[in-house]
Amino acid sequence: MQTLAGRVAIVTGAGQGIGRGVALCLARAGAHVVINDLVQERISRTVSEVEALTVRALGVVGDVTQSQDVDRLVQETLHHFGSIDILVNNAGIAVLKPMVEHSEAEWDAVLNVNLKGVFLCCQRVVPEMIKQKRGAIVNIASIAAFHYTVPHVPYAASKAGVVALTRDLAYEVARFGVRVNAIAPGPIETPLMASALSPQQKEAYARSIPLGRLGQPEDIGEAVVFLVSDAASYITGATLPVSGGTDLRVLNV
Ligand code: NAP
């Protein structure tokens, strides 16, 4: 049974990695998917993969930190599909180094994409969902919002902000039938991870995960499908860890 048949979803940063996995899982569940990213070539690939699953897809190039781009993303979605039922705020970047080495520009870039981008997309989409008296938003946070993982203070701070934004926005819009939740992924095998870890580091990391493997984008996609589906109709304001148990243990002895 297709739990999301006919619903319209926007996924940001969906040209690769977790966003692409989320888009494919939503499509398999029957949703039509709007694919946003910075690069047209990547968008076109995900659009073709989604269309192969016999739902409709639309690609919209745009930067989630730019309000005019977010406005265009919303307008093109409404023009094409007439409604927005699901928003997945996935676009994100990370800079790995000790805090004292971060430049002000790097702090701004990380906070702009990871937190301001979520704010802008929610702010533009929520009024449409309120009009429809229905909608579900999932924000992709990280276990780094709750635990030290690797040196990336601005990233961890941005993701803690996403958890707080999720909780407070959920409270504000609950009475309009709109639900807002977050997912806190653990280590997921994506191009972002490949740029941060060597193959040897990845292997060592995988061995240290209680469930014995790195996560795949579809692990996050399936959790998104659940949170936006009617099966989760009484869940709002929550942040769900999808981490293979990475964050369950403090000492690795
Ligand atoms: P990824 O492989 O780098 O994919 C993210 C996509 O978002 C890229 O195509 C990226 O384009 C795009 N993007 C970046 N800035 C954007 C902007 N301003 N507007 C629109 N799109 C933008 O990353 P990922 O690993 O799939 O991560 C996806 C999300 O999961 C992020 O929020 C990340 O923080 C979170 N997460 C990931 C992990 C993990 O282990 N992978 C763990 C916890 C949380 P460019 O490549 O051109 O920048």
PDB file of C-alpha atoms and ligand atoms in Angstrom:
ATOM      1  CA  MET A   1       0.000   0.000   0.000  1.00  0.00           C
ATOM      2  CA  GLN A   2       1.322   3.459  -0.881  1.00  0.00           C
ATOM      3  CA  THR A   3       0.957   5.439   2.365  1.00  0.00           C
ATOM      4  CA  LEU A   4       1.636   8.836   0.748  1.00  0.00           C
ATOM      5  CA  ALA A   5      -0.227   8.371  -2.553  1.00  0.00           C
ATOM      6  CA  GLY A   6      -0.797  11.700  -4.305  1.00  0.00           C
ATOM      7  CA  ARG A   7       0.835  13.889  -1.636  1.00  0.00           C
ATOM      8  CA  VAL A   8       3.280  16.593  -2.700  1.00  0.00           C
ATOM      9  CA  ALA A   9       6.681  16.788  -1.009  1.00  0.00           C
ATOM     10  CA  ILE A  10       9.553  19.277  -1.219  1.00  0.00           C
ATOM     11  CA  VAL A  11      13.013  17.961  -0.310  1.00  0.00           C
ATOM     12  CA  THR A  12      15.908  20.434  -0.088  1.00  0.00           C
ATOM     13  CA  GLY A  13      19.464  19.366  -0.941  1.00  0.00           C
ATOM     14  CA  ALA A  14      18.027  16.314  -2.711  1.00  0.00           C
ATOM     15  CA  GLY A  15      20.552  16.018  -5.568  1.00  0.00           C
ATOM     16  CA  GLN A  16      22.668  13.521  -3.600  1.00  0.00           C
ATOM     17  CA  GLY A  17      23.193  11.852  -0.242  1.00  0.00           C
ATOM     18  CA  ILE A  18      20.448  11.732   2.371  1.00  0.00           C
ATOM     19  CA  GLY A  19      18.163  14.123   0.452  1.00  0.00           C
ATOM     20  CA  ARG A  20      18.234  11.875  -2.609  1.00  0.00           C
ATOM     21  CA  GLY A  21      17.498   8.821  -0.417  1.00  0.00           C
ATOM     22  CA  VAL A  22      14.595  10.678   1.217  1.00  0.00           C
ATOM     23  CA  ALA A  23      13.202  11.681  -2.198  1.00  0.00           C
ATOM     24  CA  LEU A  24      13.316   8.074  -3.449  1.00  0.00           C
ATOM     25  CA  CYS A  25      11.628   6.705  -0.292  1.00  0.00           C
ATOM     26  CA  LEU A  26       8.876   9.356  -0.507  1.00  0.00           C
ATOM     27  CA  ALA A  27       8.357   8.475  -4.181  1.00  0.00           C
ATOM     28  CA  ARG A  28       8.167   4.744  -3.412  1.00  0.00           C
ATOM     29  CA  ALA A  29       5.457   5.626  -0.857  1.00  0.00           C
ATOM     30  CA  GLY A  30       3.523   7.350  -3.659  1.00  0.00           C
ATOM     31  CA  ALA A  31       4.371  11.043  -3.132  1.00  0.00           C
ATOM     32  CA  HIS A  32       5.162  13.465  -5.967  1.00  0.00           C
ATOM     33  CA  VAL A  33       8.523  15.039  -5.156  1.00  0.00           C
ATOM     34  CA  VAL A  34      10.060  18.481  -5.738  1.00  0.00           C
ATOM     35  CA  ILE A  35      13.838  18.156  -5.820  1.00  0.00           C
ATOM     36  CA  ASN A  36      15.813  21.215  -4.736  1.00  0.00           C
ATOM     37  CA  ASP A  37      19.601  21.565  -4.767  1.00  0.00           C
ATOM     38  CA  LEU A  38      22.315  23.993  -5.853  1.00  0.00           C
ATOM     39  CA  VAL A  39      23.365  22.142  -9.025  1.00  0.00           C
ATOM     40  CA  GLN A  40      21.046  21.364 -11.972  1.00  0.00           C
ATOM     41  CA  GLU A  41      22.965  18.259 -13.075  1.00  0.00           C
ATOM     42  CA  ARG A  42      22.487  16.552  -9.694  1.00  0.00           C
ATOM     43  CA  ILE A  43      18.834  17.588  -9.576  1.00  0.00           C
ATOM     44  CA  SER A  44      18.174  16.105 -13.036  1.00  0.00           C
ATOM     45  CA  ARG A  45      19.584  12.736 -11.954  1.00  0.00           C
ATOM     46  CA  THR A  46      17.321  12.521  -8.880  1.00  0.00           C
ATOM     47  CA  VAL A  47      14.320  13.758 -10.916  1.00  0.00           C
ATOM     48  CA  SER A  48      14.835  10.893 -13.424  1.00  0.00           C
ATOM     49  CA  GLU A  49      15.148   8.349 -10.604  1.00  0.00           C
ATOM     50  CA  VAL A  50      11.955   9.615  -8.944  1.00  0.00           C
ATOM     51  CA  GLU A  51      10.038   9.626 -12.266  1.00  0.00           C
ATOM     52  CA  ALA A  52      11.121   6.013 -12.833  1.00  0.00           C
ATOM     53  CA  LEU A  53       9.044   5.190  -9.739  1.00  0.00           C
ATOM     54  CA  THR A  54       5.946   6.374 -11.660  1.00  0.00           C
ATOM     55  CA  VAL A  55       5.245   9.468  -9.592  1.00  0.00           C
ATOM     56  CA  ARG A  56       5.738  13.051 -10.774  1.00  0.00           C
ATOM     57  CA  ALA A  57       8.892  15.041 -10.040  1.00  0.00           C
ATOM     58  CA  LEU A  58       9.950  18.663 -10.432  1.00  0.00           C
ATOM     59  CA  GLY A  59      13.483  20.005 -10.113  1.00  0.00           C
ATOM     60  CA  VAL A  60      14.060  23.517  -8.755  1.00  0.00           C
ATOM     61  CA  VAL A  61      17.592  24.914  -8.503  1.00  0.00           C
ATOM     62  CA  GLY A  62      17.950  27.227  -5.538  1.00  0.00           C
ATOM     63  CA  ASP A  63      19.905  28.188  -2.461  1.00  0.00           C
ATOM     64  CA  VAL A  64      17.924  27.738   0.772  1.00  0.00           C
ATOM     65  CA  THR A  65      19.765  30.686   2.348  1.00  0.00           C
ATOM     66  CA  GLN A  66      18.280  33.105  -0.228  1.00  0.00           C
ATOM     67  CA  SER A  67      14.690  34.134   0.454  1.00  0.00           C
ATOM     68  CA  GLN A  68      13.994  34.863  -3.241  1.00  0.00           C
ATOM     69  CA  ASP A  69      15.119  31.311  -4.138  1.00  0.00           C
ATOM     70  CA  VAL A  70      12.902  29.831  -1.411  1.00  0.00           C
ATOM     71  CA  ASP A  71       9.955  31.934  -2.635  1.00  0.00           C
ATOM     72  CA  ARG A  72      10.519  30.592  -6.152  1.00  0.00           C
ATOM     73  CA  LEU A  73      10.723  27.006  -4.829  1.00  0.00           C
ATOM     74  CA  VAL A  74       7.332  27.428  -3.149  1.00  0.00           C
ATOM     75  CA  GLN A  75       5.735  29.242  -6.106  1.00  0.00           C
ATOM     76  CA  GLU A  76       6.939  26.685  -8.683  1.00  0.00           C
ATOM     77  CA  THR A  77       5.699  23.822  -6.478  1.00  0.00           C
ATOM     78  CA  LEU A  78       2.250  25.409  -6.114  1.00  0.00           C
ATOM     79  CA  HIS A  79       2.091  26.246  -9.836  1.00  0.00           C
ATOM     80  CA  HIS A  80       3.008  22.676 -10.777  1.00  0.00           C
ATOM     81  CA  PHE A  81       1.154  20.641  -8.147  1.00  0.00           C
ATOM     82  CA  GLY A  82      -1.344  23.017  -6.463  1.00  0.00           C
ATOM     83  CA  SER A  83      -0.412  22.113  -2.866  1.00  0.00           C
ATOM     84  CA  ILE A  84       2.466  21.323  -0.507  1.00  0.00           C
ATOM     85  CA  ASP A  85       1.796  18.472   1.934  1.00  0.00           C
ATOM     86  CA  ILE A  86       5.326  17.601   3.027  1.00  0.00           C
ATOM     87  CA  LEU A  87       8.527  19.628   3.521  1.00  0.00           C
ATOM     88  CA  VAL A  88      11.853  17.944   4.302  1.00  0.00           C
ATOM     89  CA  ASN A  89      14.559  20.439   5.261  1.00  0.00           C
ATOM     90  CA  ASN A  90      17.652  18.413   4.464  1.00  0.00           C
ATOM     91  CA  ALA A  91      20.193  20.796   2.836  1.00  0.00           C
ATOM     92  CA  GLY A  92      23.183  21.120   5.122  1.00  0.00           C
ATOM     93  CA  ILE A  93      26.940  21.680   5.181  1.00  0.00           C
ATOM     94  CA  ALA A  94      29.701  20.945   7.688  1.00  0.00           C
ATOM     95  CA  VAL A  95      33.158  22.376   8.291  1.00  0.00           C
ATOM     96  CA  LEU A  96      35.404  20.139  10.410  1.00  0.00           C
ATOM     97  CA  LYS A  97      38.091  21.804  12.496  1.00  0.00           C
ATOM     98  CA  PRO A  98      38.622  23.123  16.030  1.00  0.00           C
ATOM     99  CA  MET A  99      36.490  26.126  16.903  1.00  0.00           C
ATOM    100  CA  VAL A 100      39.368  28.588  17.265  1.00  0.00           C
ATOM    101  CA  GLU A 101      40.331  27.867  13.648  1.00  0.00           C
ATOM    102  CA  HIS A 102      36.906  28.658  12.215  1.00  0.00           C
ATOM    103  CA  SER A 103      36.652  31.956  10.361  1.00  0.00           C
ATOM    104  CA  GLU A 104      33.643  34.207  10.893  1.00  0.00           C
ATOM    105  CA  ALA A 105      32.670  33.491   7.266  1.00  0.00           C
ATOM    106  CA  GLU A 106      32.638  29.727   7.956  1.00  0.00           C
ATOM    107  CA  TRP A 107      30.452  30.215  11.038  1.00  0.00           C
ATOM    108  CA  ASP A 108      28.044  32.335   8.955  1.00  0.00           C
ATOM    109  CA  ALA A 109      27.971  29.820   6.097  1.00  0.00           C
ATOM    110  CA  VAL A 110      27.188  26.840   8.355  1.00  0.00           C
ATOM    111  CA  LEU A 111      24.550  28.680  10.378  1.00  0.00           C
ATOM    112  CA  ASN A 112      23.015  30.151   7.214  1.00  0.00           C
ATOM    113  CA  VAL A 113      22.522  26.854   5.400  1.00  0.00           C
ATOM    114  CA  ASN A 114      21.748  24.610   8.377  1.00  0.00           C
ATOM    115  CA  LEU A 115      19.559  26.921  10.459  1.00  0.00           C
ATOM    116  CA  LYS A 116      18.490  30.020   8.493  1.00  0.00           C
ATOM    117  CA  GLY A 117      17.670  27.772   5.516  1.00  0.00           C
ATOM    118  CA  VAL A 118      15.302  25.731   7.690  1.00  0.00           C
ATOM    119  CA  PHE A 119      13.737  28.941   9.033  1.00  0.00           C
ATOM    120  CA  LEU A 120      13.169  30.392   5.541  1.00  0.00           C
ATOM    121  CA  CYS A 121      11.701  27.192   4.075  1.00  0.00           C
ATOM    122  CA  CYS A 122       9.386  26.648   7.064  1.00  0.00           C
ATOM    123  CA  GLN A 123       8.323  30.295   7.074  1.00  0.00           C
ATOM    124  CA  ARG A 124       7.349  30.210   3.384  1.00  0.00           C
ATOM    125  CA  VAL A 125       5.686  26.761   3.440  1.00  0.00           C
ATOM    126  CA  VAL A 126       3.781  26.874   6.756  1.00  0.00           C
ATOM    127  CA  PRO A 127       1.173  29.448   5.575  1.00  0.00           C
ATOM    128  CA  GLU A 128       0.264  27.115   2.671  1.00  0.00           C
ATOM    129  CA  MET A 129      -0.076  24.180   5.072  1.00  0.00           C
ATOM    130  CA  ILE A 130      -2.213  26.260   7.451  1.00  0.00           C
ATOM    131  CA  LYS A 131      -4.503  27.163   4.506  1.00  0.00           C
ATOM    132  CA  GLN A 132      -4.829  23.436   3.723  1.00  0.00           C
ATOM    133  CA  LYS A 133      -5.253  22.619   7.469  1.00  0.00           C
ATOM    134  CA  ARG A 134      -2.785  19.793   6.882  1.00  0.00           C
ATOM    135  CA  GLY A 135       0.954  19.352   6.512  1.00  0.00           C
ATOM    136  CA  ALA A 136       3.999  17.593   7.846  1.00  0.00           C
ATOM    137  CA  ILE A 137       7.530  18.960   8.115  1.00  0.00           C
ATOM    138  CA  VAL A 138      10.671  16.982   8.917  1.00  0.00           C
ATOM    139  CA  ASN A 139      13.922  18.791   9.642  1.00  0.00           C
ATOM    140  CA  ILE A 140      17.181  16.862   9.354  1.00  0.00           C
ATOM    141  CA  ALA A 141      19.208  17.633  12.488  1.00  0.00           C
ATOM    142  CA  SER A 142      22.062  15.406  13.762  1.00  0.00           C
ATOM    143  CA  ILE A 143      23.125  13.482  16.854  1.00  0.00           C
ATOM    144  CA  ALA A 144      25.738  16.269  17.051  1.00  0.00           C
ATOM    145  CA  ALA A 145      22.929  18.428  18.488  1.00  0.00           C
ATOM    146  CA  PHE A 146      23.100  16.298  21.649  1.00  0.00           C
ATOM    147  CA  HIS A 147      26.615  14.786  21.853  1.00  0.00           C
ATOM    148  CA  TYR A 148      30.193  15.623  20.963  1.00  0.00           C
ATOM    149  CA  THR A 149      31.077  13.750  17.768  1.00  0.00           C
ATOM    150  CA  VAL A 150      33.891  15.430  15.778  1.00  0.00           C
ATOM    151  CA  PRO A 151      35.324  18.966  15.905  1.00  0.00           C
ATOM    152  CA  HIS A 152      32.614  21.135  14.334  1.00  0.00           C
ATOM    153  CA  VAL A 153      31.204  23.564  16.896  1.00  0.00           C
ATOM    154  CA  PRO A 154      29.226  25.743  14.416  1.00  0.00           C
ATOM    155  CA  TYR A 155      27.640  22.607  12.902  1.00  0.00           C
ATOM    156  CA  ALA A 156      26.663  21.202  16.327  1.00  0.00           C
ATOM    157  CA  ALA A 157      25.278  24.606  17.365  1.00  0.00           C
ATOM    158  CA  SER A 158      23.269  24.873  14.133  1.00  0.00           C
ATOM    159  CA  LYS A 159      21.769  21.402  14.624  1.00  0.00           C
ATOM    160  CA  ALA A 160      20.864  22.134  18.266  1.00  0.00           C
ATOM    161  CA  GLY A 161      19.107  25.200  16.825  1.00  0.00           C
ATOM    162  CA  VAL A 162      17.197  22.985  14.399  1.00  0.00           C
ATOM    163  CA  VAL A 163      15.974  20.824  17.309  1.00  0.00           C
ATOM    164  CA  ALA A 164      14.748  23.928  19.188  1.00  0.00           C
ATOM    165  CA  LEU A 165      13.163  25.430  16.046  1.00  0.00           C
ATOM    166  CA  THR A 166      11.362  22.120  15.437  1.00  0.00           C
ATOM    167  CA  ARG A 167       9.957  21.952  18.983  1.00  0.00           C
ATOM    168  CA  ASP A 168       8.765  25.569  19.134  1.00  0.00           C
ATOM    169  CA  LEU A 169       7.339  25.689  15.605  1.00  0.00           C
ATOM    170  CA  ALA A 170       5.508  22.406  16.297  1.00  0.00           C
ATOM    171  CA  TYR A 171       3.826  24.053  19.281  1.00  0.00           C
ATOM    172  CA  GLU A 172       2.860  27.164  17.267  1.00  0.00           C
ATOM    173  CA  VAL A 173       1.252  25.308  14.365  1.00  0.00           C
ATOM    174  CA  ALA A 174      -0.228  22.195  16.038  1.00  0.00           C
ATOM    175  CA  ARG A 175      -3.696  23.742  16.269  1.00  0.00           C
ATOM    176  CA  PHE A 176      -3.724  24.224  12.479  1.00  0.00           C
ATOM    177  CA  GLY A 177      -3.202  20.500  11.807  1.00  0.00           C
ATOM    178  CA  VAL A 178       0.454  20.945  10.873  1.00  0.00           C
ATOM    179  CA  ARG A 179       3.061  18.630  12.424  1.00  0.00           C
ATOM    180  CA  VAL A 180       6.787  19.411  12.693  1.00  0.00           C
ATOM    181  CA  ASN A 181       9.371  16.806  13.675  1.00  0.00           C
ATOM    182  CA  ALA A 182      13.109  16.284  13.285  1.00  0.00           C
ATOM    183  CA  ILE A 183      15.414  13.348  12.687  1.00  0.00           C
ATOM    184  CA  ALA A 184      18.866  13.186  14.250  1.00  0.00           C
ATOM    185  CA  PRO A 185      20.939  10.953  11.952  1.00  0.00           C
ATOM    186  CA  GLY A 186      24.065   9.209  13.141  1.00  0.00           C
ATOM    187  CA  PRO A 187      26.821   8.481  10.601  1.00  0.00           C
ATOM    188  CA  ILE A 188      25.261   8.011   7.149  1.00  0.00           C
ATOM    189  CA  GLU A 189      27.312   7.078   4.069  1.00  0.00           C
ATOM    190  CA  THR A 190      27.026  10.096   1.761  1.00  0.00           C
ATOM    191  CA  PRO A 191      29.326  12.381  -0.272  1.00  0.00           C
ATOM    192  CA  LEU A 192      29.447  14.691   2.788  1.00  0.00           C
ATOM    193  CA  MET A 193      30.835  11.842   4.887  1.00  0.00           C
ATOM    194  CA  ALA A 194      33.247  10.786   2.110  1.00  0.00           C
ATOM    195  CA  SER A 195      34.691  14.294   2.144  1.00  0.00           C
ATOM    196  CA  ALA A 196      35.172  14.186   5.935  1.00  0.00           C
ATOM    197  CA  LEU A 197      36.555  10.660   6.553  1.00  0.00           C
ATOM    198  CA  SER A 198      39.191   8.450   4.877  1.00  0.00           C
ATOM    199  CA  PRO A 199      38.120   4.873   3.904  1.00  0.00           C
ATOM    200  CA  GLN A 200      40.111   3.540   6.904  1.00  0.00           C
ATOM    201  CA  GLN A 201      38.412   5.987   9.281  1.00  0.00           C
ATOM    202  CA  LYS A 202      35.037   4.973   7.813  1.00  0.00           C
ATOM    203  CA  GLU A 203      35.758   1.294   8.465  1.00  0.00           C
ATOM    204  CA  ALA A 204      36.839   1.955  12.061  1.00  0.00           C
ATOM    205  CA  TYR A 205      33.776   4.123  12.578  1.00  0.00           C
ATOM    206  CA  ALA A 206      31.458   1.395  11.232  1.00  0.00           C
ATOM    207  CA  ARG A 207      32.971  -1.176  13.623  1.00  0.00           C
ATOM    208  CA  SER A 208      32.245   1.111  16.604  1.00  0.00           C
ATOM    209  CA  ILE A 209      28.524   1.444  15.796  1.00  0.00           C
ATOM    210  CA  PRO A 210      26.324  -0.836  17.960  1.00  0.00           C
ATOM    211  CA  LEU A 211      24.265  -2.027  14.958  1.00  0.00           C
ATOM    212  CA  GLY A 212      27.559  -2.780  13.184  1.00  0.00           C
ATOM    213  CA  ARG A 213      27.273  -0.669  10.044  1.00  0.00           C
ATOM    214  CA  LEU A 214      27.174   2.870   8.743  1.00  0.00           C
ATOM    215  CA  GLY A 215      23.702   4.148   7.940  1.00  0.00           C
ATOM    216  CA  GLN A 216      22.441   4.499   4.375  1.00  0.00           C
ATOM    217  CA  PRO A 217      20.392   7.451   3.042  1.00  0.00           C
ATOM    218  CA  GLU A 218      17.340   5.170   2.818  1.00  0.00           C
ATOM    219  CA  ASP A 219      17.543   4.548   6.603  1.00  0.00           C
ATOM    220  CA  ILE A 220      16.718   8.242   7.013  1.00  0.00           C
ATOM    221  CA  GLY A 221      14.232   8.152   4.113  1.00  0.00           C
ATOM    222  CA  GLU A 222      12.153   5.386   5.711  1.00  0.00           C
ATOM    223  CA  ALA A 223      12.034   7.310   9.021  1.00  0.00           C
ATOM    224  CA  VAL A 224      10.883  10.414   7.111  1.00  0.00           C
ATOM    225  CA  VAL A 225       8.125   8.416   5.389  1.00  0.00           C
ATOM    226  CA  PHE A 226       6.899   7.250   8.797  1.00  0.00           C
ATOM    227  CA  LEU A 227       6.985  10.737  10.382  1.00  0.00           C
ATOM    228  CA  VAL A 228       5.066  12.397   7.529  1.00  0.00           C
ATOM    229  CA  SER A 229       2.523   9.567   7.228  1.00  0.00           C
ATOM    230  CA  ASP A 230      -0.812   9.250   9.004  1.00  0.00           C
ATOM    231  CA  ALA A 231       0.777   6.504  11.149  1.00  0.00           C
ATOM    232  CA  ALA A 232       2.545   9.350  12.991  1.00  0.00           C
ATOM    233  CA  SER A 233      -0.510  11.612  13.242  1.00  0.00           C
ATOM    234  CA  TYR A 234      -0.096  12.039  17.029  1.00  0.00           C
ATOM    235  CA  ILE A 235       3.641  12.837  16.893  1.00  0.00           C
ATOM    236  CA  THR A 236       4.819  16.438  16.758  1.00  0.00           C
ATOM    237  CA  GLY A 237       7.778  18.424  18.101  1.00  0.00           C
ATOM    238  CA  ALA A 238       9.873  15.260  18.447  1.00  0.00           C
ATOM    239  CA  THR A 239      13.434  14.590  17.351  1.00  0.00           C
ATOM    240  CA  LEU A 240      13.955  10.931  16.421  1.00  0.00           C
ATOM    241  CA  PRO A 241      17.519   9.562  16.508  1.00  0.00           C
ATOM    242  CA  VAL A 242      18.267   7.305  13.514  1.00  0.00           C
ATOM    243  CA  SER A 243      21.804   6.394  14.408  1.00  0.00           C
ATOM    244  CA  GLY A 244      22.366   2.636  14.670  1.00  0.00           C
ATOM    245  CA  GLY A 245      22.777   3.241  18.400  1.00  0.00           C
ATOM    246  CA  THR A 246      25.880   5.427  17.911  1.00  0.00           C
ATOM    247  CA  ASP A 247      24.705   7.868  20.542  1.00  0.00           C
ATOM    248  CA  LEU A 248      23.714   5.318  23.221  1.00  0.00           C
ATOM    249  CA  ARG A 249      27.062   4.933  24.900  1.00  0.00           C
ATOM    250  CA  VAL A 250      29.426   7.502  26.396  1.00  0.00           C
ATOM    251  CA  LEU A 251      32.614   5.467  26.840  1.00  0.00           C
ATOM    252  CA  ASN A 252      33.826   3.063  24.149  1.00  0.00           C
ATOM    253  CA  VAL A 253      35.707   0.618  26.443  1.00  0.00           C
TER     254      VAL A 253
HETATM  255  P1  NAP B   1      25.593  15.949   1.154  1.00  0.00           P
HETATM  256  O1  NAP B   1      25.976  14.614   0.625  1.00  0.00           O
HETATM  257  O2  NAP B   1      26.624  17.034   1.106  1.00  0.00           O
HETATM  258  O3  NAP B   1      24.251  16.438   0.452  1.00  0.00           O
HETATM  259  C1  NAP B   1      23.672  17.677   0.800  1.00  0.00           C
HETATM  260  C2  NAP B   1      23.187  18.363  -0.455  1.00  0.00           C
HETATM  261  O4  NAP B   1      22.660  19.664  -0.066  1.00  0.00           O
HETATM  262  C3  NAP B   1      24.331  18.635  -1.454  1.00  0.00           C
HETATM  263  O5  NAP B   1      23.911  18.350  -2.775  1.00  0.00           O
HETATM  264  C4  NAP B   1      24.599  20.114  -1.231  1.00  0.00           C
HETATM  265  O6  NAP B   1      25.192  20.776  -2.333  1.00  0.00           O
HETATM  266  C5  NAP B   1      23.191  20.631  -0.972  1.00  0.00           C
HETATM  267  N1  NAP B   1      23.230  21.992  -0.411  1.00  0.00           N
HETATM  268  C6  NAP B   1      24.221  22.552   0.329  1.00  0.00           C
HETATM  269  N2  NAP B   1      23.923  23.835   0.602  1.00  0.00           N
HETATM  270  C7  NAP B   1      22.719  24.084   0.019  1.00  0.00           C
HETATM  271  C8  NAP B   1      21.906  25.242  -0.073  1.00  0.00           C
HETATM  272  N3  NAP B   1      22.293  26.413   0.475  1.00  0.00           N
HETATM  273  N4  NAP B   1      20.727  25.170  -0.749  1.00  0.00           N
HETATM  274  C9  NAP B   1      20.350  23.999  -1.330  1.00  0.00           C
HETATM  275  N5  NAP B   1      21.101  22.871  -1.289  1.00  0.00           N
HETATM  276  C10 NAP B   1      22.271  22.915  -0.627  1.00  0.00           C
HETATM  277  O7  NAP B   1      25.137  15.817   2.695  1.00  0.00           O
HETATM  278  P2  NAP B   1      24.380  14.610   3.458  1.00  0.00           P
HETATM  279  O8  NAP B   1      25.403  13.827   4.204  1.00  0.00           O
HETATM  280  O9  NAP B   1      23.446  13.945   2.549  1.00  0.00           O
HETATM  281  O10 NAP B   1      23.601  15.479   4.551  1.00  0.00           O
HETATM  282  C11 NAP B   1      22.254  15.856   4.396  1.00  0.00           C
HETATM  283  C12 NAP B   1      21.742  16.396   5.733  1.00  0.00           C
HETATM  284  O11 NAP B   1      21.913  15.393   6.752  1.00  0.00           O
HETATM  285  C13 NAP B   1      22.520  17.615   6.219  1.00  0.00           C
HETATM  286  O12 NAP B   1      21.634  18.510   6.863  1.00  0.00           O
HETATM  287  C14 NAP B   1      23.486  17.019   7.229  1.00  0.00           C
HETATM  288  O13 NAP B   1      23.893  17.952   8.199  1.00  0.00           O
HETATM  289  C15 NAP B   1      22.629  15.929   7.838  1.00  0.00           C
HETATM  290  N6  NAP B   1      23.396  14.857   8.481  1.00  0.00           N
HETATM  291  C16 NAP B   1      24.243  14.065   7.770  1.00  0.00           C
HETATM  292  C17 NAP B   1      24.936  13.050   8.418  1.00  0.00           C
HETATM  293  C18 NAP B   1      25.874  12.113   7.691  1.00  0.00           C
HETATM  294  O14 NAP B   1      26.535  11.302   8.362  1.00  0.00           O
HETATM  295  N7  NAP B   1      25.957  12.155   6.385  1.00  0.00           N
HETATM  296  C19 NAP B   1      24.791  12.854   9.804  1.00  0.00           C
HETATM  297  C20 NAP B   1      23.915  13.702  10.496  1.00  0.00           C
HETATM  298  C21 NAP B   1      23.223  14.689   9.834  1.00  0.00           C
HETATM  299  P3  NAP B   1      26.822  21.002  -2.304  1.00  0.00           P
HETATM  300  O15 NAP B   1      27.444  19.633  -2.251  1.00  0.00           O
HETATM  301  O16 NAP B   1      27.083  21.740  -3.572  1.00  0.00           O
HETATM  302  O17 NAP B   1      27.132  21.805  -1.053  1.00  0.00           O
END
